[in-house]
Tab-separated table of C-alpha atoms (C1' of nucleotides) in Angstrom:
chain	number	residue	atom	x	y	z
A	1	MET	CA	0.000	0.000	0.000
A	2	ALA	CA	1.003	3.593	-0.408
A	3	THR	CA	-0.685	5.478	2.416
A	4	THR	CA	0.988	5.141	5.778
A	5	GLU	CA	-1.824	4.949	8.348
A	6	LEU	CA	-0.089	6.740	11.210
A	7	ALA	CA	-2.804	5.966	13.754
A	8	ILE	CA	-5.418	8.694	13.847
A	9	THR	CA	-5.685	10.399	17.214
A	10	ILE	CA	-9.070	11.571	18.358
A	11	SER	CA	-9.271	14.215	21.059
A	12	ASP	CA	-11.727	14.162	23.936
A	13	ALA	CA	-14.157	16.569	22.327
A	14	GLU	CA	-13.882	14.774	19.014
A	15	TRP	CA	-14.838	11.516	20.691
A	16	ARG	CA	-18.253	12.990	21.420
A	17	VAL	CA	-18.823	13.601	17.741
A	18	MET	CA	-17.582	10.192	16.712
A	19	ARG	CA	-19.872	8.488	19.207
A	20	ILE	CA	-22.867	10.150	17.621
A	21	VAL	CA	-21.857	9.084	14.149
A	22	TRP	CA	-20.897	5.598	15.240
A	23	THR	CA	-24.240	5.134	16.881
A	24	LEU	CA	-26.288	6.486	13.982
A	25	LYS	CA	-24.010	4.860	11.372
A	26	GLU	CA	-24.353	8.049	9.352
A	27	ALA	CA	-25.573	11.557	10.003
A	28	ASP	CA	-25.694	15.018	8.514
A	29	SER	CA	-24.287	17.981	10.396
A	30	ARG	CA	-27.740	19.227	11.347
A	31	THR	CA	-28.374	16.024	13.273
A	32	ILE	CA	-24.947	15.948	14.888
A	33	ILE	CA	-25.221	19.549	15.982
A	34	ASP	CA	-28.725	19.135	17.358
A	35	LEU	CA	-27.808	16.074	19.375
A	36	LEU	CA	-24.567	17.491	20.756
A	37	GLU	CA	-26.162	20.768	21.745
A	38	GLN	CA	-28.394	18.758	24.042
A	39	GLN	CA	-25.454	17.062	25.743
A	40	HIS	CA	-22.984	19.936	25.994
A	41	ASP	CA	-22.762	23.670	26.193
A	42	TRP	CA	-21.317	23.803	22.730
A	43	LYS	CA	-22.206	26.388	20.144
A	44	PRO	CA	-22.978	25.071	16.661
A	45	ALA	CA	-19.748	26.695	15.483
A	46	THR	CA	-17.746	24.592	17.898
A	47	ILE	CA	-19.310	21.397	16.659
A	48	LYS	CA	-18.692	22.399	13.071
A	49	THR	CA	-15.033	22.811	13.884
A	50	LEU	CA	-14.866	19.369	15.440
A	51	ILE	CA	-16.568	17.781	12.454
A	52	GLY	CA	-14.191	19.562	10.117
A	53	ARG	CA	-11.158	18.368	12.023
A	54	LEU	CA	-12.392	14.805	12.052
A	55	VAL	CA	-12.880	14.892	8.290
A	56	LYS	CA	-9.391	16.300	7.817
A	57	LYS	CA	-7.970	13.633	10.105
A	58	GLY	CA	-9.651	10.949	8.057
A	59	ALA	CA	-11.926	9.756	10.844
A	60	LEU	CA	-15.105	10.718	8.998
A	61	ALA	CA	-16.015	10.355	5.341
A	62	THR	CA	-18.297	12.771	3.517
A	63	THR	CA	-20.889	12.035	0.875
A	64	LYS	CA	-22.525	14.925	-0.880
A	65	ASN	CA	-26.273	14.886	-0.420
A	66	GLY	CA	-27.841	17.893	-2.094
A	67	ARG	CA	-26.794	20.999	-0.246
A	68	GLN	CA	-25.082	19.173	2.578
A	69	PHE	CA	-22.932	16.220	3.498
A	70	ILE	CA	-23.614	12.930	5.104
A	71	TYR	CA	-20.866	11.857	7.451
A	72	THR	CA	-19.892	8.254	8.008
A	73	PRO	CA	-17.170	6.773	10.231
A	74	LEU	CA	-13.936	5.760	8.536
A	75	ILE	CA	-12.597	4.107	11.620
A	76	ASP	CA	-14.088	1.328	13.660
A	77	GLU	CA	-15.496	2.199	17.063
A	78	GLN	CA	-14.403	-0.933	18.853
A	79	SER	CA	-10.896	-0.676	17.405
A	80	ALA	CA	-10.646	2.935	18.451
A	81	MET	CA	-11.742	2.018	21.953
A	82	ASP	CA	-9.338	-0.891	22.211
A	83	THR	CA	-6.437	1.191	20.965
A	84	ALA	CA	-7.172	4.023	23.346
A	85	LEU	CA	-7.420	1.715	26.333
A	86	ILE	CA	-4.279	-0.220	25.497
A	87	SER	CA	-2.353	2.997	24.958
A	88	GLU	CA	-3.446	4.296	28.304
A	89	LEU	CA	-2.419	1.087	30.006
A	90	ASN	CA	0.910	0.967	28.232
A	91	GLN	CA	1.717	4.290	29.744
A	92	MET	CA	1.498	2.846	33.221
A	93	CYS	CA	3.717	0.589	35.259
A	94	ALA	CA	3.201	-2.952	34.010
A	95	MET	CA	3.358	-4.303	37.529
A	96	HIS	CA	0.351	-2.342	38.709
A	97	ARG	CA	-1.902	-2.711	35.694
A	98	GLY	CA	-3.635	-5.757	37.080
A	99	THR	CA	-4.607	-4.007	40.297
A	100	SER	CA	-5.866	-1.013	38.400
A	101	LEU	CA	-7.985	-3.161	36.151
A	102	ALA	CA	-9.409	-4.886	39.186
A	103	HIS	CA	-10.453	-1.545	40.622
A	104	VAL	CA	-11.945	-0.537	37.318
A	105	LEU	CA	-13.856	-3.756	36.812
A	106	ASP	CA	-15.129	-3.455	40.330
A	107	GLN	CA	-16.513	0.034	39.810
A	108	LEU	CA	-17.706	-0.262	36.246
A	109	GLU	CA	-21.226	-1.210	35.318
A	110	LEU	CA	-21.056	-4.284	33.144
A	111	SER	CA	-23.748	-6.492	31.728
A	112	HIS	CA	-24.133	-10.048	32.878
A	113	ASP	CA	-22.961	-11.291	29.512
A	114	ASP	CA	-19.927	-9.053	29.595
A	115	VAL	CA	-18.952	-10.263	33.030
A	116	GLU	CA	-19.263	-13.872	31.925
A	117	ASN	CA	-17.268	-13.166	28.823
A	118	LEU	CA	-14.565	-11.466	30.830
A	119	ILE	CA	-14.355	-14.359	33.245
A	120	ASP	CA	-14.033	-16.602	30.261
A	121	VAL	CA	-11.175	-14.650	28.787
A	122	LEU	CA	-9.382	-14.642	32.100
A	123	GLN	CA	-9.926	-18.321	32.731
A	124	GLN	CA	-8.312	-18.923	29.373
A	125	LYS	CA	-5.253	-16.976	30.417
A	126	LEU	CA	-4.892	-18.547	33.820
A	127	PRO	CA	-2.850	-21.608	32.752
A	128	THR	CA	-0.208	-19.605	30.939
A	129	ALA	CA	-0.133	-16.586	33.205
A	130	PRO	CA	3.390	-15.815	34.470
A	131	THR	CA	4.130	-15.845	38.170
A	132	MET	CA	4.695	-12.157	38.119
A	133	VAL	CA	4.963	-9.147	35.852
A	134	ALA	CA	7.931	-6.950	36.616
A	135	CYS	CA	7.928	-3.204	37.041
A	136	ASP	CA	9.047	-1.528	33.832
A	137	CYS	CA	9.495	2.004	35.110
A	138	LEU	CA	13.269	1.983	35.268
A	139	PRO	CA	15.768	1.190	32.498
A	140	GLU	CA	16.490	-2.496	31.925
A	141	ASP	CA	19.990	-2.428	33.311
A	142	CYS	CA	19.071	-0.494	36.415
A	143	GLU	CA	19.906	-2.370	39.584
A	144	ARG	CA	17.061	-0.742	41.497
A	145	SER	CA	13.462	-1.909	41.132
A	146	CYS	CA	10.216	-1.734	42.999
B	1	MET	CA	-10.846	21.704	54.015
B	2	ALA	CA	-9.757	24.836	52.181
B	3	THR	CA	-7.831	23.602	49.143
B	4	THR	CA	-10.005	22.437	46.294
B	5	GLU	CA	-8.218	19.447	44.756
B	6	LEU	CA	-9.425	19.826	41.183
B	7	ALA	CA	-7.875	16.545	40.030
B	8	ILE	CA	-4.324	16.998	38.823
B	9	THR	CA	-3.835	16.019	35.198
B	10	ILE	CA	-0.571	14.428	34.191
B	11	SER	CA	0.452	14.483	30.553
B	12	ASP	CA	2.013	11.548	28.723
B	13	ALA	CA	5.563	12.792	29.060
B	14	GLU	CA	4.994	13.698	32.692
B	15	TRP	CA	3.882	10.149	33.406
B	16	ARG	CA	7.391	8.955	32.588
B	17	VAL	CA	8.800	11.213	35.256
B	18	MET	CA	6.202	10.235	37.824
B	19	ARG	CA	6.858	6.550	37.239
B	20	ILE	CA	10.510	7.029	38.082
B	21	VAL	CA	9.724	8.867	41.288
B	22	TRP	CA	6.962	6.480	42.263
B	23	THR	CA	9.279	3.548	41.806
B	24	LEU	CA	12.177	5.070	43.696
B	25	LYS	CA	9.887	6.679	46.316
B	26	GLU	CA	12.130	9.732	46.133
B	27	ALA	CA	14.829	10.987	43.807
B	28	ASP	CA	16.938	14.018	43.001
B	29	SER	CA	16.900	15.534	39.542
B	30	ARG	CA	20.291	14.045	38.684
B	31	THR	CA	18.876	10.556	39.120
B	32	ILE	CA	15.655	11.280	37.274
B	33	ILE	CA	17.504	12.826	34.356
B	34	ASP	CA	20.030	9.992	34.140
B	35	LEU	CA	17.349	7.328	34.146
B	36	LEU	CA	15.088	9.059	31.641
B	37	GLU	CA	17.931	9.797	29.249
B	38	GLN	CA	18.398	6.051	28.987
B	39	GLN	CA	14.768	5.466	28.083
B	40	HIS	CA	14.080	8.388	25.775
B	41	ASP	CA	15.754	10.792	23.427
B	42	TRP	CA	15.164	13.613	25.823
B	43	LYS	CA	17.672	16.333	26.546
B	44	PRO	CA	18.246	17.121	30.218
B	45	ALA	CA	16.538	20.458	29.646
B	46	THR	CA	13.369	18.702	28.584
B	47	ILE	CA	13.318	16.589	31.697
B	48	LYS	CA	13.931	19.621	33.858
B	49	THR	CA	10.883	21.258	32.323
B	50	LEU	CA	8.750	18.233	33.039
B	51	ILE	CA	9.913	18.086	36.651
B	52	GLY	CA	9.207	21.781	37.053
B	53	ARG	CA	5.706	21.436	35.679
B	54	LEU	CA	4.962	18.510	37.951
B	55	VAL	CA	6.063	20.495	40.966
B	56	LYS	CA	3.919	23.434	39.926
B	57	LYS	CA	0.965	21.113	39.385
B	58	GLY	CA	1.370	19.714	42.859
B	59	ALA	CA	2.233	16.208	41.744
B	60	LEU	CA	5.724	16.292	43.213
B	61	ALA	CA	6.952	17.710	46.508
B	62	THR	CA	10.417	19.173	46.960
B	63	THR	CA	12.690	18.928	49.946
B	64	LYS	CA	15.849	20.982	49.971
B	65	ASN	CA	18.891	18.772	50.352
B	66	GLY	CA	22.040	20.858	50.254
B	67	ARG	CA	22.435	22.326	46.786
B	68	GLN	CA	19.560	20.424	45.245
B	69	PHE	CA	16.084	19.096	45.814
B	70	ILE	CA	14.719	15.712	46.568
B	71	TYR	CA	11.446	15.036	44.815
B	72	THR	CA	8.701	12.893	46.274
B	73	PRO	CA	5.257	12.015	44.902
B	74	LEU	CA	2.321	13.960	46.246
B	75	ILE	CA	-0.190	11.774	44.503
B	76	ASP	CA	-0.671	8.057	44.747
B	77	GLU	CA	0.365	5.944	41.784
B	78	GLN	CA	-2.454	3.453	41.987
B	79	SER	CA	-5.029	6.214	42.349
B	80	ALA	CA	-3.601	8.069	39.393
B	81	MET	CA	-3.756	4.909	37.315
B	82	ASP	CA	-7.299	4.105	38.367
B	83	THR	CA	-8.481	7.623	37.648
B	84	ALA	CA	-6.838	7.718	34.238
B	85	LEU	CA	-8.331	4.394	33.225
B	86	ILE	CA	-11.805	5.227	34.432
B	87	SER	CA	-11.701	8.588	32.686
B	88	GLU	CA	-10.701	6.953	29.452
B	89	LEU	CA	-13.517	4.430	29.764
B	90	ASN	CA	-16.062	7.073	30.653
B	91	GLN	CA	-15.324	8.746	27.388
B	92	MET	CA	-16.468	5.701	25.481
B	93	CYS	CA	-19.861	4.204	24.779
B	94	ALA	CA	-20.986	2.374	27.910
B	95	MET	CA	-22.426	-0.421	25.850
B	96	HIS	CA	-19.102	-1.361	24.324
B	97	ARG	CA	-16.843	-1.015	27.331
B	98	GLY	CA	-17.165	-4.638	28.272
B	99	THR	CA	-16.022	-5.852	24.878
B	100	SER	CA	-13.126	-3.484	24.883
B	101	LEU	CA	-12.024	-4.648	28.295
B	102	ALA	CA	-12.235	-8.221	27.104
B	103	HIS	CA	-9.915	-7.417	24.222
B	104	VAL	CA	-7.557	-5.629	26.534
B	105	LEU	CA	-7.490	-8.376	29.141
B	106	ASP	CA	-6.887	-10.866	26.382
B	107	GLN	CA	-3.877	-9.018	25.035
B	108	LEU	CA	-2.370	-7.768	28.267
B	109	GLU	CA	0.285	-9.631	30.183
B	110	LEU	CA	-1.038	-10.269	33.659
B	111	SER	CA	0.380	-12.253	36.535
B	112	HIS	CA	-1.302	-15.402	37.714
B	113	ASP	CA	-2.328	-13.679	40.922
B	114	ASP	CA	-3.768	-10.739	39.042
B	115	VAL	CA	-5.815	-13.002	36.808
B	116	GLU	CA	-7.172	-14.843	39.812
B	117	ASN	CA	-7.965	-11.614	41.547
B	118	LEU	CA	-9.740	-10.279	38.480
B	119	ILE	CA	-11.813	-13.421	38.168
B	120	ASP	CA	-12.689	-12.993	41.793
B	121	VAL	CA	-13.848	-9.446	41.340
B	122	LEU	CA	-15.948	-10.441	38.372
B	123	GLN	CA	-17.470	-13.436	40.074
B	124	GLN	CA	-18.537	-11.089	42.821
B	125	LYS	CA	-20.316	-8.883	40.324
B	126	LEU	CA	-22.022	-11.661	38.450
B	127	PRO	CA	-25.098	-11.974	40.693
B	128	THR	CA	-25.980	-8.312	40.536
B	129	ALA	CA	-24.929	-7.629	36.969
B	130	PRO	CA	-27.729	-6.069	34.901
B	131	THR	CA	-29.025	-7.834	31.824
B	132	MET	CA	-27.638	-5.142	29.633
B	133	VAL	CA	-25.938	-1.777	29.688
B	134	ALA	CA	-27.458	0.713	27.297
B	135	CYS	CA	-25.638	2.871	24.811
B	136	ASP	CA	-25.177	6.370	26.219
B	137	CYS	CA	-24.004	8.123	23.086
B	138	LEU	CA	-27.236	9.930	22.315
B	139	PRO	CA	-29.253	12.273	24.557
B	140	GLU	CA	-31.621	10.597	26.999
B	141	ASP	CA	-34.781	11.628	25.242
B	142	CYS	CA	-33.591	10.627	21.802
B	143	GLU	CA	-35.835	8.032	20.204
B	144	ARG	CA	-32.955	6.536	18.227
B	145	SER	CA	-30.438	4.173	19.830
B	146	CYS	CA	-27.912	1.601	18.787
C	1	DT	C1'	38.840	34.776	45.479
C	2	DT	C1'	37.904	33.714	40.866
C	3	DC	C1'	36.523	30.101	37.623
C	4	DT	C1'	33.580	26.337	36.717
C	5	DT	C1'	29.994	23.187	37.253
C	6	DT	C1'	25.391	22.293	37.995
C	7	DC	C1'	20.669	23.123	39.716
C	8	DG	C1'	16.519	25.163	39.304
C	9	DT	C1'	14.058	28.888	36.690
C	10	DT	C1'	12.720	31.654	32.739
C	11	DT	C1'	11.848	32.034	28.043
C	12	DA	C1'	10.771	29.979	23.449
C	13	DC	C1'	8.221	27.954	19.944
C	14	DG	C1'	5.379	24.950	16.957
C	15	DG	C1'	1.463	21.909	17.059
C	16	DA	C1'	-2.876	20.161	19.205
C	17	DT	C1'	-7.135	21.253	21.506
C	18	DG	C1'	-11.309	23.671	23.203
C	19	DT	C1'	-14.090	27.117	21.945
C	20	DA	C1'	-16.273	30.083	18.670
C	21	DA	C1'	-17.100	34.132	15.430
C	22	DA	C1'	-16.908	35.501	10.625
C	23	DC	C1'	-17.222	34.509	5.905
C	24	DT	C1'	-18.441	32.303	1.403
C	25	DC	C1'	-21.393	30.085	-1.473
C	26	DA	C1'	-25.257	27.558	-3.268
C	27	DG	C1'	-29.793	26.481	-3.059
C	28	DT	C1'	-34.564	28.526	-1.288
C	29	DT	C1'	-38.114	32.031	-0.766
C	30	DT	C1'	-40.521	36.048	-2.285
D	1	DA	C1'	-34.046	38.241	-10.030
D	2	DA	C1'	-33.104	39.832	-5.280
D	3	DA	C1'	-32.901	38.531	-0.643
D	4	DC	C1'	-32.274	35.043	2.612
D	5	DT	C1'	-30.756	30.920	4.890
D	6	DG	C1'	-28.064	27.386	6.176
D	7	DA	C1'	-23.880	24.198	5.269
D	8	DG	C1'	-19.155	24.041	5.087
D	9	DT	C1'	-14.645	26.791	5.380
D	10	DT	C1'	-11.452	30.203	7.255
D	11	DT	C1'	-9.723	32.699	10.853
D	12	DA	C1'	-9.010	33.486	15.876
D	13	DC	C1'	-7.226	32.859	20.192
D	14	DA	C1'	-5.891	31.121	24.811
D	15	DT	C1'	-4.012	27.027	26.914
D	16	DC	C1'	-1.588	22.724	27.110
D	17	DC	C1'	2.079	19.841	25.657
D	18	DG	C1'	6.537	18.268	23.734
D	19	DT	C1'	10.848	19.842	23.250
D	20	DA	C1'	14.677	22.554	24.508
D	21	DA	C1'	17.994	26.593	24.866
D	22	DA	C1'	19.419	30.335	27.893
D	23	DC	C1'	20.089	32.298	32.287
D	24	DG	C1'	21.027	33.225	37.232
D	25	DA	C1'	22.655	31.752	41.578
D	26	DA	C1'	25.085	28.751	44.580
D	27	DA	C1'	28.513	25.319	45.580
D	28	DG	C1'	32.896	23.357	44.621
D	29	DA	C1'	37.542	23.659	42.485
D	30	DA	C1'	41.727	26.026	41.557
DNA sequence: TTCTTTCGTTTACGGATGTAAACTCAGTTT
DNA sequence: AAACTGAGTTTACATCCGTAAACGAAAGAA
């Protein structure tokens, strides 16, 4: 391929727009603006800017429809979520990720099916799980560790 | 209390610094700079800036020690991790969080103990888990949904 | 005591982000 | 055809962030 997909980054505010479009599968700006004005104190101009940036970033596609455009997602919601979560976790000490996830799972509202699925995934990992995951906050060759 | 702790935000680069200090419990700038220069292509000046910003933000405390300072964390590592993760998740569609977590847990390296602990947490939730978690991407009163 | 090293501080600067007004057209209304 | 309206584009601007050089003061060396 020719284009180098350098991982699109979506900012916090832009996420709100993407969620609308992901949920509706496609939407014109009128719809996006109306819906977002109900959730935030954003002026229509602000939302227009966000839409524009997402199009420029390649996160949204446009299809001409008479006077306006119809916007559709160019990136997958679940993939975007997974990537964002993994990135966040990779920023943290490997040794403490498990504990943090435990806290998160404990607080988060999850459906029965999700919980079962998660247990399943974990049960699968159990046999091959290493005794411990080392702290990766200091350079490899550093004698100190936590 | 008088001080309003408006949740300190730590940027990506600043996380690297915090991880060093969290791991060592306390460190002088010499140490922090030496360690980070091994992990990144950062000039000492860059690291100094990051340390300075963290002090100003109230994430690091300083104790005069002769000519220099000793830096210690003012915020808890685990709490910072938990908060960051939860914030990230709160930004995403509630309906798809479970799936995303499943993907993450599947890919992430976790210790045997962590996996067991996570299963435990989930098992605890199972009885009270709701049948389903609704999509929260559109306004409450919106007739459409995903 | 003067020179040098080194810490912490100040200044710098481009890009991303949140927030939004102003502007330009192309259809729509009268 | 002239006026209007609404969609997308351009411009704006303060703040944060990544990245780093420059500077001032204090401690150590000569």
